[in-house]
XYZ file of C-alpha atoms in Angstrom:
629
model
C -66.622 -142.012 -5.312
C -67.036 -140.364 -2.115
C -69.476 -141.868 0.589
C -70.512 -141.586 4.423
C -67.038 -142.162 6.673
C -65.867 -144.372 3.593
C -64.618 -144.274 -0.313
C -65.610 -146.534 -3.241
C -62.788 -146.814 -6.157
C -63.791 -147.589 -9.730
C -61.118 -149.466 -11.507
C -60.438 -149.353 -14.997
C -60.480 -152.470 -17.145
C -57.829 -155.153 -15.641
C -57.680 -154.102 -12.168
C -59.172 -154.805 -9.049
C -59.777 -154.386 -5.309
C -60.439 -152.153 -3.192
C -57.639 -149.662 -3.866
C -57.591 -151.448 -7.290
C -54.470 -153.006 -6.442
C -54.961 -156.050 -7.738
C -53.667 -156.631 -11.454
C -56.797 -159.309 -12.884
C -55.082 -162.994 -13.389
C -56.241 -162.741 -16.964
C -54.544 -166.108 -18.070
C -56.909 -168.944 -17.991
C -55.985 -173.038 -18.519
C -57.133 -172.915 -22.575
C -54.985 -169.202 -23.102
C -52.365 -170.813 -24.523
C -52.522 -173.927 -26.539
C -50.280 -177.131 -27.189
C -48.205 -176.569 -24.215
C -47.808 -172.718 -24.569
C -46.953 -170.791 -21.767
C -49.496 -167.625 -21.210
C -47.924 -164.599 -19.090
C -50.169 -162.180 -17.718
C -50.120 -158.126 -18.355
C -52.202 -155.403 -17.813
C -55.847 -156.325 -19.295
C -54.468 -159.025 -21.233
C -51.728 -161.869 -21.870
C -49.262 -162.979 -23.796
C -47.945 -167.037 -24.886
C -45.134 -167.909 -25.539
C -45.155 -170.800 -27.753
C -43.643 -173.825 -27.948
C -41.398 -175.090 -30.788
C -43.616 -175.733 -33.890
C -46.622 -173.216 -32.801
C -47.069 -170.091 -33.191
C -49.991 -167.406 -33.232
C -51.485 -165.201 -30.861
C -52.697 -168.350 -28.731
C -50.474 -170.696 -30.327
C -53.071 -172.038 -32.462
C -50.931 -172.633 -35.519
C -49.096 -175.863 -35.714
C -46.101 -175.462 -38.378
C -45.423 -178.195 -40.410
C -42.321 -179.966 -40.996
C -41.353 -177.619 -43.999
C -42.391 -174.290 -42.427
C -40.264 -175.713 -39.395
C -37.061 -176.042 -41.961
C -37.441 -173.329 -44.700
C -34.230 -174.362 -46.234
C -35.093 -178.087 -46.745
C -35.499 -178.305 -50.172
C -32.477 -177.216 -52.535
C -32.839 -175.747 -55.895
C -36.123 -174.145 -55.801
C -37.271 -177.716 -55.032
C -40.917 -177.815 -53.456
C -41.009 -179.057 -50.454
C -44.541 -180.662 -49.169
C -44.995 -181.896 -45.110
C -45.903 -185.708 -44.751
C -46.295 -186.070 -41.045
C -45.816 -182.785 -38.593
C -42.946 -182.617 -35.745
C -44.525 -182.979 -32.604
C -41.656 -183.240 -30.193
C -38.659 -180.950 -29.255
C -36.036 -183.552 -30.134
C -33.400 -182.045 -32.808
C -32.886 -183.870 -36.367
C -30.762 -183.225 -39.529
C -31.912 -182.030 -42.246
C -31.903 -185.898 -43.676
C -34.046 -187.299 -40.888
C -36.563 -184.644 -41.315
C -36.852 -185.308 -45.598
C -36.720 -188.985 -44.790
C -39.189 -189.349 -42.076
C -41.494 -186.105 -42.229
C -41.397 -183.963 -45.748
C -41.231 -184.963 -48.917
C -38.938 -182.472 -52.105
C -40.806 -182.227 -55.364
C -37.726 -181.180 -57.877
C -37.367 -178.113 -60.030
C -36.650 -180.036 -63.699
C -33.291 -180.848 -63.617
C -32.823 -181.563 -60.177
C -32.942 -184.809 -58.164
C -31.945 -186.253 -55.170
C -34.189 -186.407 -51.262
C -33.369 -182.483 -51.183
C -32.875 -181.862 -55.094
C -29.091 -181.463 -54.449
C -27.854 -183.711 -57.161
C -27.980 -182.141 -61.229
C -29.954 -184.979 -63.404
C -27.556 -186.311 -66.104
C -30.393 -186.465 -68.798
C -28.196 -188.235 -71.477
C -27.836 -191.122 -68.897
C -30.894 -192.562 -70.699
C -29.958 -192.081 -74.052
C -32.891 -190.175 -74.896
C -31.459 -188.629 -78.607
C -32.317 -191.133 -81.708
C -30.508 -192.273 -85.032
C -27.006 -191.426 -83.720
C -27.499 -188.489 -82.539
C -24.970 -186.867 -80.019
C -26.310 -185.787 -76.365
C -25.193 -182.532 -74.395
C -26.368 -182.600 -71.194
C -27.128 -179.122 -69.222
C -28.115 -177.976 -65.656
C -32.414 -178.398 -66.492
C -32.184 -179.399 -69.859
C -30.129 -181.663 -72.695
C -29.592 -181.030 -76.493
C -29.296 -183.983 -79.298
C -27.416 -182.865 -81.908
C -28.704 -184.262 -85.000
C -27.734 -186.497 -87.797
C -27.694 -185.404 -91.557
C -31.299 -186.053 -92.484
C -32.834 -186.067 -89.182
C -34.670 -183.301 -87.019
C -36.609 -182.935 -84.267
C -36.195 -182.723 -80.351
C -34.968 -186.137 -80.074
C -34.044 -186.264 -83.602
C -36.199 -189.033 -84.291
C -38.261 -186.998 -87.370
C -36.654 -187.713 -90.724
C -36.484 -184.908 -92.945
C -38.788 -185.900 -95.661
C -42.395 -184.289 -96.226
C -45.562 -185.547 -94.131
C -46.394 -187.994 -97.560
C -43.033 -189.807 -97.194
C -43.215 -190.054 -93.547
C -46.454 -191.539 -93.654
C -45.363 -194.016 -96.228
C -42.733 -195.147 -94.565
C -44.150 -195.853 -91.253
C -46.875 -197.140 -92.851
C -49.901 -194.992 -92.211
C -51.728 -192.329 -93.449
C -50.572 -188.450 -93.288
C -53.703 -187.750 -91.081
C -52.653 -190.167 -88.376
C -48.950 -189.527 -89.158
C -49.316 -187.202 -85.821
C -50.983 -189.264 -83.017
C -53.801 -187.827 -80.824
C -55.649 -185.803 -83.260
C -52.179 -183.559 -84.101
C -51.821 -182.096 -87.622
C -48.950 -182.522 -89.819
C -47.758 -179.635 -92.112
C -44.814 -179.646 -94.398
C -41.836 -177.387 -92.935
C -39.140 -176.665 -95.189
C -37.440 -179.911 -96.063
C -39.016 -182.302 -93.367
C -42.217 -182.187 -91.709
C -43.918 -180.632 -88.448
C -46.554 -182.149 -85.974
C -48.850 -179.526 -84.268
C -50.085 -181.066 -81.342
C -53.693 -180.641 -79.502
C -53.352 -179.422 -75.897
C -52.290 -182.234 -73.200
C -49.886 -183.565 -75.755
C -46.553 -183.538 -76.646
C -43.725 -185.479 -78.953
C -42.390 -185.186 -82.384
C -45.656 -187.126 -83.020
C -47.962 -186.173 -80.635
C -47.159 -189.385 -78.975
C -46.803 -188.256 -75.321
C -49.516 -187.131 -72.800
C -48.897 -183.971 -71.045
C -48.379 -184.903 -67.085
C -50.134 -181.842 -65.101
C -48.752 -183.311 -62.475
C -45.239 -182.436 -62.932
C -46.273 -179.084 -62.134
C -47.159 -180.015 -58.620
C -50.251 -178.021 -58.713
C -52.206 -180.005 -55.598
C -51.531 -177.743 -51.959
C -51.665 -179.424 -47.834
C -50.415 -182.282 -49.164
C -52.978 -183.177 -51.593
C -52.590 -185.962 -53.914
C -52.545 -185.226 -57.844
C -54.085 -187.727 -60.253
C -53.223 -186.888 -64.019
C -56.007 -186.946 -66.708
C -56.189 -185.979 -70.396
C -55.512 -182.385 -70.373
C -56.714 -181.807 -66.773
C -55.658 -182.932 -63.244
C -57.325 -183.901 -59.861
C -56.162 -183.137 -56.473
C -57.230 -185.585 -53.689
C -57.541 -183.411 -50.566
C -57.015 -184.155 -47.431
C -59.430 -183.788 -44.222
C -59.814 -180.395 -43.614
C -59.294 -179.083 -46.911
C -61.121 -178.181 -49.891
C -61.238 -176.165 -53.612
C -59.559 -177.327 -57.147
C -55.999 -177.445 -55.244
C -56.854 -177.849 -51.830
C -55.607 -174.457 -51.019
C -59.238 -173.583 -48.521
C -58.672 -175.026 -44.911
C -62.561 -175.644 -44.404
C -63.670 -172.985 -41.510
C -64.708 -175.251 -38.452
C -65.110 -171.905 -36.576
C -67.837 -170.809 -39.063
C -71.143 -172.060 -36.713
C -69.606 -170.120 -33.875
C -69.338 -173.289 -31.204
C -67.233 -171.907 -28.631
C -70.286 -170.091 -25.625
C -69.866 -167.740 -23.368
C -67.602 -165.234 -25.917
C -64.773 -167.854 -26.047
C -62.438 -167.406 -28.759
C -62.628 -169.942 -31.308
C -59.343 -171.217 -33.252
C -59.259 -172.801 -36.958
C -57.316 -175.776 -36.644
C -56.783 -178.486 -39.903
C -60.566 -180.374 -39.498
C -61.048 -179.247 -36.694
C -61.127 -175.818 -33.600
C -60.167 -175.488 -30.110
C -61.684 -172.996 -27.933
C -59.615 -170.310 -25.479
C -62.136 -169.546 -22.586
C -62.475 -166.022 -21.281
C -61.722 -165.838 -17.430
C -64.730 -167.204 -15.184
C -66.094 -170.332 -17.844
C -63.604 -173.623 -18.765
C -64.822 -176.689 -20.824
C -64.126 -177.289 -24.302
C -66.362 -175.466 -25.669
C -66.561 -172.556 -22.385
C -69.854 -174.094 -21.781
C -68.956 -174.291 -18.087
C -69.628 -170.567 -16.328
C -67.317 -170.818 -13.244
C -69.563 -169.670 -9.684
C -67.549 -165.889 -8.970
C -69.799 -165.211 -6.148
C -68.261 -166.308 -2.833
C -69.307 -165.821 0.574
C -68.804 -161.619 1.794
C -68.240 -161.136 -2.335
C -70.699 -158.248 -1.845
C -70.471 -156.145 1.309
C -73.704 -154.465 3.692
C -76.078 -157.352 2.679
C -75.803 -156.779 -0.940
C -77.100 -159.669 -3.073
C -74.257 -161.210 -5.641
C -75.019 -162.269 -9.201
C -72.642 -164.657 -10.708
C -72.116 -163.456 -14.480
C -69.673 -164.489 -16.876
C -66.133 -163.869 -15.512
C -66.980 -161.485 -13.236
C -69.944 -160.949 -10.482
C -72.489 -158.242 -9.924
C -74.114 -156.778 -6.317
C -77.181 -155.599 -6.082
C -77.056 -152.841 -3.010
C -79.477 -152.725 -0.993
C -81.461 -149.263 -0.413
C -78.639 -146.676 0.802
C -75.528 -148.592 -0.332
C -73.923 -148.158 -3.596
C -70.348 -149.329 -5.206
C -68.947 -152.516 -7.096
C -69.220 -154.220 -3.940
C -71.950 -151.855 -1.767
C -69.268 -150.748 0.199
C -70.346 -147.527 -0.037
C -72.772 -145.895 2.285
C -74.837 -143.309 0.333
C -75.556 -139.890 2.701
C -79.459 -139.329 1.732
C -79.631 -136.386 3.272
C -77.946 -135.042 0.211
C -81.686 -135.055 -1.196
C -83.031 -133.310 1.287
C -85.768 -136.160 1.921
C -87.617 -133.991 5.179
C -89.987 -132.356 4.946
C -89.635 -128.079 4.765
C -91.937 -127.379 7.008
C -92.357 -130.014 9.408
C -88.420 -130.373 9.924
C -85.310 -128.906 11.293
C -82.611 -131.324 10.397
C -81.628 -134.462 8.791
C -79.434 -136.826 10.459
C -77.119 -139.675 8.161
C -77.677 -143.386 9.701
C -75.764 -146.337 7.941
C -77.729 -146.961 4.801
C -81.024 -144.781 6.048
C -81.635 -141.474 7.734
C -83.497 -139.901 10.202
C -85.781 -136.664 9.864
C -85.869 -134.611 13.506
C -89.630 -133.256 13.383
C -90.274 -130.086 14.725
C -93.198 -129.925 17.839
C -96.869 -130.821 16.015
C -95.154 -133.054 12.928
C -94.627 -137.108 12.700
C -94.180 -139.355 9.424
C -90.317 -140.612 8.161
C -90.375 -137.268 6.456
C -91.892 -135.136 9.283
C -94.742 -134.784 6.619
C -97.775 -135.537 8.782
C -99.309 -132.715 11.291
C -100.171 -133.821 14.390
C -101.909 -132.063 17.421
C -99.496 -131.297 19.819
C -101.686 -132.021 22.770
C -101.476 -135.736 21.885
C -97.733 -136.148 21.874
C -96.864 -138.840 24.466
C -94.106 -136.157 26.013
C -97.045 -133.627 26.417
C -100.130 -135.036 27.027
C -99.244 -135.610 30.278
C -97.380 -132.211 31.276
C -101.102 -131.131 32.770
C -101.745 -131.839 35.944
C -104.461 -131.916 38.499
C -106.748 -132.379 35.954
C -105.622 -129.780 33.540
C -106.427 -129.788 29.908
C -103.805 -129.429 26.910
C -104.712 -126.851 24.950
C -102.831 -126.529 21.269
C -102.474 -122.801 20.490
C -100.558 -121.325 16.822
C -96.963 -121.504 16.177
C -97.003 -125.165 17.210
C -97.586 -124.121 21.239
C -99.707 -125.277 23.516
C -101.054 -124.368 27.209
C -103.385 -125.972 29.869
C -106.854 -125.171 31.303
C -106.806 -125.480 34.295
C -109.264 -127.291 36.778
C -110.754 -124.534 39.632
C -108.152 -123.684 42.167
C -104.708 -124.884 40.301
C -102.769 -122.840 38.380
C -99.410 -122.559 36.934
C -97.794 -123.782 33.160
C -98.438 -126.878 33.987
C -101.576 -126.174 36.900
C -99.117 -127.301 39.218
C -100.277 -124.842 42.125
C -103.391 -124.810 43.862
C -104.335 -120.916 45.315
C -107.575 -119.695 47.022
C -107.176 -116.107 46.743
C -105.487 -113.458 44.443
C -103.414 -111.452 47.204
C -99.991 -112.904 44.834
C -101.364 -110.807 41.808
C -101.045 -114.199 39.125
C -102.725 -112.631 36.790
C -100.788 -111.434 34.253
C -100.917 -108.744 31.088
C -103.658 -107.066 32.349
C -105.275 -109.765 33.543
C -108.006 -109.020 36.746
C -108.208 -111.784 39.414
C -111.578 -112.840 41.075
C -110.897 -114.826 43.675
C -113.809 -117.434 45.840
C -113.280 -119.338 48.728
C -111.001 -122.008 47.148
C -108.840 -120.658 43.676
C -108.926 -117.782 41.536
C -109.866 -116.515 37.960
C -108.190 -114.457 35.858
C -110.449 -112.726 33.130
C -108.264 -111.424 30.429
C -107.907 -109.009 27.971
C -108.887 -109.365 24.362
C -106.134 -111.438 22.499
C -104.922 -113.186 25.866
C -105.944 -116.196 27.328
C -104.405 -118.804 29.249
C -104.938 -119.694 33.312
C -103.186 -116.576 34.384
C -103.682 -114.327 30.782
C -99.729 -115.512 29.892
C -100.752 -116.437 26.383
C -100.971 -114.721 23.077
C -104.237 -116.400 22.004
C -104.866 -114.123 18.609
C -102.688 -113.441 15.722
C -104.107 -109.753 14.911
C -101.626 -109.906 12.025
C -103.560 -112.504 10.666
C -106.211 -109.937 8.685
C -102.680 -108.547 7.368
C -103.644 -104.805 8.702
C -100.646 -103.083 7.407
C -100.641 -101.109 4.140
C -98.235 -100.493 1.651
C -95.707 -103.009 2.406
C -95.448 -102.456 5.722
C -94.810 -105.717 7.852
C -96.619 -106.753 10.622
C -95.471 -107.785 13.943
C -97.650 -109.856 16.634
C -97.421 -108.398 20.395
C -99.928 -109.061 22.819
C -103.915 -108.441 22.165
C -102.534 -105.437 19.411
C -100.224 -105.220 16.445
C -97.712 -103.216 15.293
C -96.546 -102.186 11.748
C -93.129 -102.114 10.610
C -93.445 -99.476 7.628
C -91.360 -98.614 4.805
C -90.233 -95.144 3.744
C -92.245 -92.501 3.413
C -95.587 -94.214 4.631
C -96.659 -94.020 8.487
C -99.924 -94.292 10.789
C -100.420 -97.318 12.740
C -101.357 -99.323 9.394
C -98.598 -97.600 7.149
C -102.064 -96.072 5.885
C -100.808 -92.302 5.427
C -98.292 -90.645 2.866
C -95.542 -88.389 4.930
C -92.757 -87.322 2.651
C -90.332 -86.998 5.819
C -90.811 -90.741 7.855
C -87.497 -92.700 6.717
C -89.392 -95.555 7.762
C -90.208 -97.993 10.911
C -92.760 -98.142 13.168
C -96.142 -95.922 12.267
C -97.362 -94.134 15.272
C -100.668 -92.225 15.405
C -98.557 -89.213 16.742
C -96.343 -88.732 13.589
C -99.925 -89.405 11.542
C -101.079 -86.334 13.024
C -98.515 -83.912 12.329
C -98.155 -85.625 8.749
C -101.479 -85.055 8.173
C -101.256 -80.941 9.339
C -98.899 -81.138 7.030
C -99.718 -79.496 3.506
C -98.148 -81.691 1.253
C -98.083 -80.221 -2.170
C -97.395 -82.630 -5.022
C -94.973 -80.647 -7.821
C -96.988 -79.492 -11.446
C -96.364 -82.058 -13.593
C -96.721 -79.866 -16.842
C -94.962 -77.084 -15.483
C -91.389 -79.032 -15.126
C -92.051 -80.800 -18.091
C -91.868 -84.397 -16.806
C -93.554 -85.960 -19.677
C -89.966 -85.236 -21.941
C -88.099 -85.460 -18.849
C -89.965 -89.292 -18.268
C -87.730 -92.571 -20.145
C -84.332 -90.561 -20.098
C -82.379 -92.482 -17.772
C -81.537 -89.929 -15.384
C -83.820 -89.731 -11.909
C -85.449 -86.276 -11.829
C -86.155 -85.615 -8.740
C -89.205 -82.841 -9.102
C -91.079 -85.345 -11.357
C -90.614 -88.698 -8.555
C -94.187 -88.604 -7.678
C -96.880 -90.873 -8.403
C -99.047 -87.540 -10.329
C -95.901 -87.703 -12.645
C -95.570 -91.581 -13.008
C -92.190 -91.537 -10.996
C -90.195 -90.113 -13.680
C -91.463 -93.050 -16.158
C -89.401 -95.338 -13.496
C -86.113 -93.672 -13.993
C -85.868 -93.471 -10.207
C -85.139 -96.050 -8.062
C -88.850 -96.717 -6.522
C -87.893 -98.209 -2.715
C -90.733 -95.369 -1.776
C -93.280 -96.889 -3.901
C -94.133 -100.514 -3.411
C -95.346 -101.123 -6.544
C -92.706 -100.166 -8.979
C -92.039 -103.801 -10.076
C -96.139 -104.109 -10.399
C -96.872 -105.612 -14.099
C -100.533 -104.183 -14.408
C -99.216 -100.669 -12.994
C -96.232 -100.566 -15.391
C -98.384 -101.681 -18.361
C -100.460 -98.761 -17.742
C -103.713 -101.675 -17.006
C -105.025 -100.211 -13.890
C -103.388 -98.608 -10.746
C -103.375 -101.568 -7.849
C -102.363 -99.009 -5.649
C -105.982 -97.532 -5.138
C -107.184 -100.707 -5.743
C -105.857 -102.853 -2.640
C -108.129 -104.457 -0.227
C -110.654 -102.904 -1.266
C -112.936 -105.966 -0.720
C -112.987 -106.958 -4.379
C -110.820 -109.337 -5.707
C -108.989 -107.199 -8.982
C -107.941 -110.123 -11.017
C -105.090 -107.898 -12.825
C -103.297 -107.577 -9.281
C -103.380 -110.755 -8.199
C -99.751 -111.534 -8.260
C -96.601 -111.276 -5.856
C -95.573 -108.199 -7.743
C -98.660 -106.429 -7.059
C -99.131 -107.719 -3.647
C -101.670 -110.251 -4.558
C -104.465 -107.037 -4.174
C -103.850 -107.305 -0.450
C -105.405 -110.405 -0.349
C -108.672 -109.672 -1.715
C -108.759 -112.720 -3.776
C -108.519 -115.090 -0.777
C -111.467 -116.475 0.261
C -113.074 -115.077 3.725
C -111.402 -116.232 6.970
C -113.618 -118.495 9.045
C -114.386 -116.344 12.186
C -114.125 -117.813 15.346
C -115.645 -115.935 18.779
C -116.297 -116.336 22.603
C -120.224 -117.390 22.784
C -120.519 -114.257 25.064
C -118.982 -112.452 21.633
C -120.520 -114.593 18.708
C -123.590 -112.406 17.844
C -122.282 -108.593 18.383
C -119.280 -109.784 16.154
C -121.552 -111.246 13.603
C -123.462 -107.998 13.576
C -120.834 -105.292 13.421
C -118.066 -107.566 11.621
C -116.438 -105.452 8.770
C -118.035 -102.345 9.374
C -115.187 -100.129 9.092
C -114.241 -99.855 13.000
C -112.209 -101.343 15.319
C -114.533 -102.523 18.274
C -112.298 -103.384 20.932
C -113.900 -105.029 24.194
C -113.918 -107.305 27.263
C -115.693 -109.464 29.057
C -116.813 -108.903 32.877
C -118.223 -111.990 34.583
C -121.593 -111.871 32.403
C -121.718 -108.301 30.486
C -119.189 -107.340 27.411
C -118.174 -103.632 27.586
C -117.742 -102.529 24.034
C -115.797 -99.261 22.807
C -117.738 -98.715 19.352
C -116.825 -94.943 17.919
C -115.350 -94.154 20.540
C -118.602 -94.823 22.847
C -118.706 -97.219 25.517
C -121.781 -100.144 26.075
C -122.284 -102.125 28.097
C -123.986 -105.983 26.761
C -125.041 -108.705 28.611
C -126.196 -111.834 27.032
C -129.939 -111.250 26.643
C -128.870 -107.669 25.520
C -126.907 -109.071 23.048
């Protein structure tokens, strides 16, 4: 971002400075847990972990078994008693001894279920029956007259077992099992959670291991119960209870499940255990050109004062971009270091140059009169002084008693007395020695058809466009290329018989609309060729109410009646009919002939003679004095 004499840089996420130079430290003390060691990147970090953690933040202790994967032989099961804490190396022993426990696949036995089980150790077969032993399994091979597993069923029917053992055939089989005669012998069909050629044995669920995290399994009749430990929860403790779930960690810290209970890695800028603690990020000069800092979390914010902008206000905002001077009373806007400056133009004050003022009472004119002279403000911002009898001068800084030098000036005719002079002026002049243009006469906009009007002194003169000439562009001539209008070229337009072409008879009406500028029907009697020619002769070609055929402003302007159809820029605004009527202003020697004769179609032009007016009205001359008048 670009600023006055100086550069703001917006870093992306992870960088900072004010080249954003600086990669963000984004490791914090609680990154990287139980001992891990966090290395910063770009926007982030990384831990490495040390031996027994693991996880993004090294939140996840392994156990003794996860720590030694090949523990337990056999497919034995292996299940972590106490967890590893330090780096010191063990065998594989130590570890089973001290810190896991192997559950056995069946068949298996020994701390790591290396060793095969010799099942006919125990004599387990009945009767004299002959034991094979195998890897998970043994085999009794059976007497004559004897079945079963263990061979311990004689092979009778369920009657004669029953007899001989003394009981009856429905509690031959024990535990609510059913005896049914198979063949030669008989058959117990045992409920579920029992087993044994009699239904003798209860199932141990148990053996199954089905308890998880190092729950404890109790046995029960068809059923078990796992015991779980803190932390842990559901039928086999497989659910490590969420401590996370209430969200304790503030201030967006991460929060890690651990076994019954969480730890907390704090973002950059807060530290406690649970992040409550919002480290202070505003230092002194944190925020540049008396910018106000706002500690947040991990970071800081400036508030800039007026002009200054960027992360830190370091950047001086130019705004004169937004042009903040005033049009009119202005002529240039100068950057200051988080303001600006308008430069008003003569007769205009304010921040903006937005208040007119008199010029007169400007401190570096006020004064510029002297010996008694008066300011007097004049148009176009200007100004001249009165005079006191017998000093003259801009500033009425000479002091004369006669007019032998000739100071008076545009026409000017000096009466001198004994101790100054007086200079009575023409119409439209004024000032001490008649060197001031005192009257706009463009001000009752007196030239016609576009024509522009130039101020001179006590007259006008009109700056006409093509084709239309007189001293108020007032009069059609077909051979002016345009310029100044002079009564001369009027005449000899005017002697002039200008004949307009027969519309009918070159048949402009099928000629009109055909894109092609036909130059015997570009007159206004054949409605310019229905605008096919380019119209920089006719000032209102781009006139809405003329082109919509709504009423021709062109014999309508200033006319004295405000034609609401014309009143736009188009049509000239109906030469400023619709305005309402200038207040008149006039010499007291002037005030009641020009109240009589004001707007009567002529131009009474006239000046003043110590106390009689000598008026030119049609082109007579009179002479008024002020009782005459």
């Amino acid at each position: 971002m670009e600023f006055v004499n100086s550069f703001a840089c917006k870093c992306i996420s992870g960088f900072s400075g004010t080249l954003c130079q600086t990669n963000d430290d984004d490791c914090t003390d609680s990154s990287c847990l139980f001992g891990g060691t966090c290395v910063d990147q770009v926007n982030g970090f990384k831990c490495v972990c040390a031996p027994g953690y693991t996880g993004s933040n090294c939140q996840h202790r392994l156990d003794s078994c996860q720590q030694h994967p090949d523990l337990c032989l056999n497919s034995g099961v292996c299940v972590s008693v106490l967890d590893i804490n330090s780096n010191e190396d063990r065998t594989l022993n130590q570890v089973v001894k001290s810190f896991a426990k192997c559950y056995c696949s069946k068949g298996f036995t020994g701390p790591r279920c290396e060793e095969v089980v010799d099942w006919c150790a125990r004599a387990p077969c009945w009767n004299g029956a002959t034991c094979l032993s195998f890897v998970n399994q043994f085999e009794c091979k059976c007497r004559s007259g004897f079945s079963g597993a263990l061979c311990d069923v004689r092979m009778v029917s369920c009657h004669a077992a029953a007899t001989a053992k003394k009981t009856t055939v429905e509690e031959l089989c024990q535990n609510g099992g059913t005896c049914s005669d198979v063949g030669n012998t008989h058959h117990c069909a045992c409920r579920p959670g029992f087993e044994g050629s009699y239904c003798q044995i209860e199932t141990d669920e148990c053996l199954s291991m089905p308890c998880r995290n190092g729950a404890t399994c109790l046995d029960r009749v068809r059923a078990y119960e796992c015991l779980c430990p803190a932390g842990f929860q559901g039928t086999q403790c497989e659910m490590n209870i969420d401590d996370c779930e209430n969200n304790p960690c503030q201030n967006f810290g991460t929060c890690h499940d651990m076994v019954n209970t969480f730890h907390c890695s704090c973002p950059h800028g807060t530290e406690g255990l649970l992040c409550e603690i919002n480290v202070n990020d505003c230092h002194k000069d944190t925020c540049l050109n008396g910018g106000s800092c706002r500690d947040k979390v991990g970071g800081f914010e400036c508030i800039c004062p007026p002009g200054f902008s960027g992360p830190r206000c370091e950047g001086d905002l130019n705004e004169c971009t937004s042009n903040p001077c005033s049009l009119h009373g202005s002529f240039d806007c100068v950057q200051l270091p988080g303001d600006y400056k308008c430069l008003c133009r003569i007769g205009w004050s304010g921040k903006q140059c937005e208040r007119r003022v008199s010029i007169c009472s400007l401190p570096k004119i006020a004064h510029m009169c002297e010996n008694g002279g008066t300011c007097v403000e004049s148009f176009n911002n200007s100004y001249y002084c009165m005079c006191q009898k017998g000093f003259s001068g801009d500033r009425c800084q000479y002091k004369h008693t006669q007019c032998n030098t000739n100071p008076c000036l545009n026409g000017g005719t000096c009466q001198s007395n004994k101790q100054a002079f007086q200079c009575e002026c023409p119409i439209g002049i004024g000032g001490e020695r008649c060197q001031y243009d005192v009257v706009n006469e463009c001000f009752s906009n007196p030239c016609q058809h576009g024509g522009t009007c130039q101020d001179r002194l006590s007259h006008y003169t009109c700056v006409c466009a093509q084709f239309w000439n007189g001293l108020n562009c007032e009069v059609f001539d077909s051979d002016f290329k345009g310029g100044v209008g002079y009564m001369e070229d009027v005449v000899m337009a005017s002697s002039k018989q200008i004949q307009h072409p027969d519309c009918a008879i070159n048949n402009c009406s099928a000629k009109a609309g055909n894109g092609i500028c036909d130059k015997e029907c570009d007159y206004a009697e054949c409605n310019y060729d229905g605008y096919d020619c380019s119209y920089k002769s006719h000032i209102y070609h781009s006139c809405s109410a003329v082109r919509s055929h709504v009423v021709d402003c062109n014999k309508l302007f200033q006319n004295g009646v405000c034609d609401e159809a014309c009143m736009d820029e188009s049509c000239l605004y109906d030469g400023m009919d619709c305005l309402p009527e200038p207040k008149r202003t006039c010499d007291l020697l002037y005030e009641s002939y020009c109240s009589n004769h004001y707007a009567d179609g002529f131009c009474d032009q006239g000046k003043k003679t110590n106390n009689f007016l000598l008026i030119k009205y049609k082109n007579e001359v009179k002479y008024y004095s002020n009782e005459k008048i």
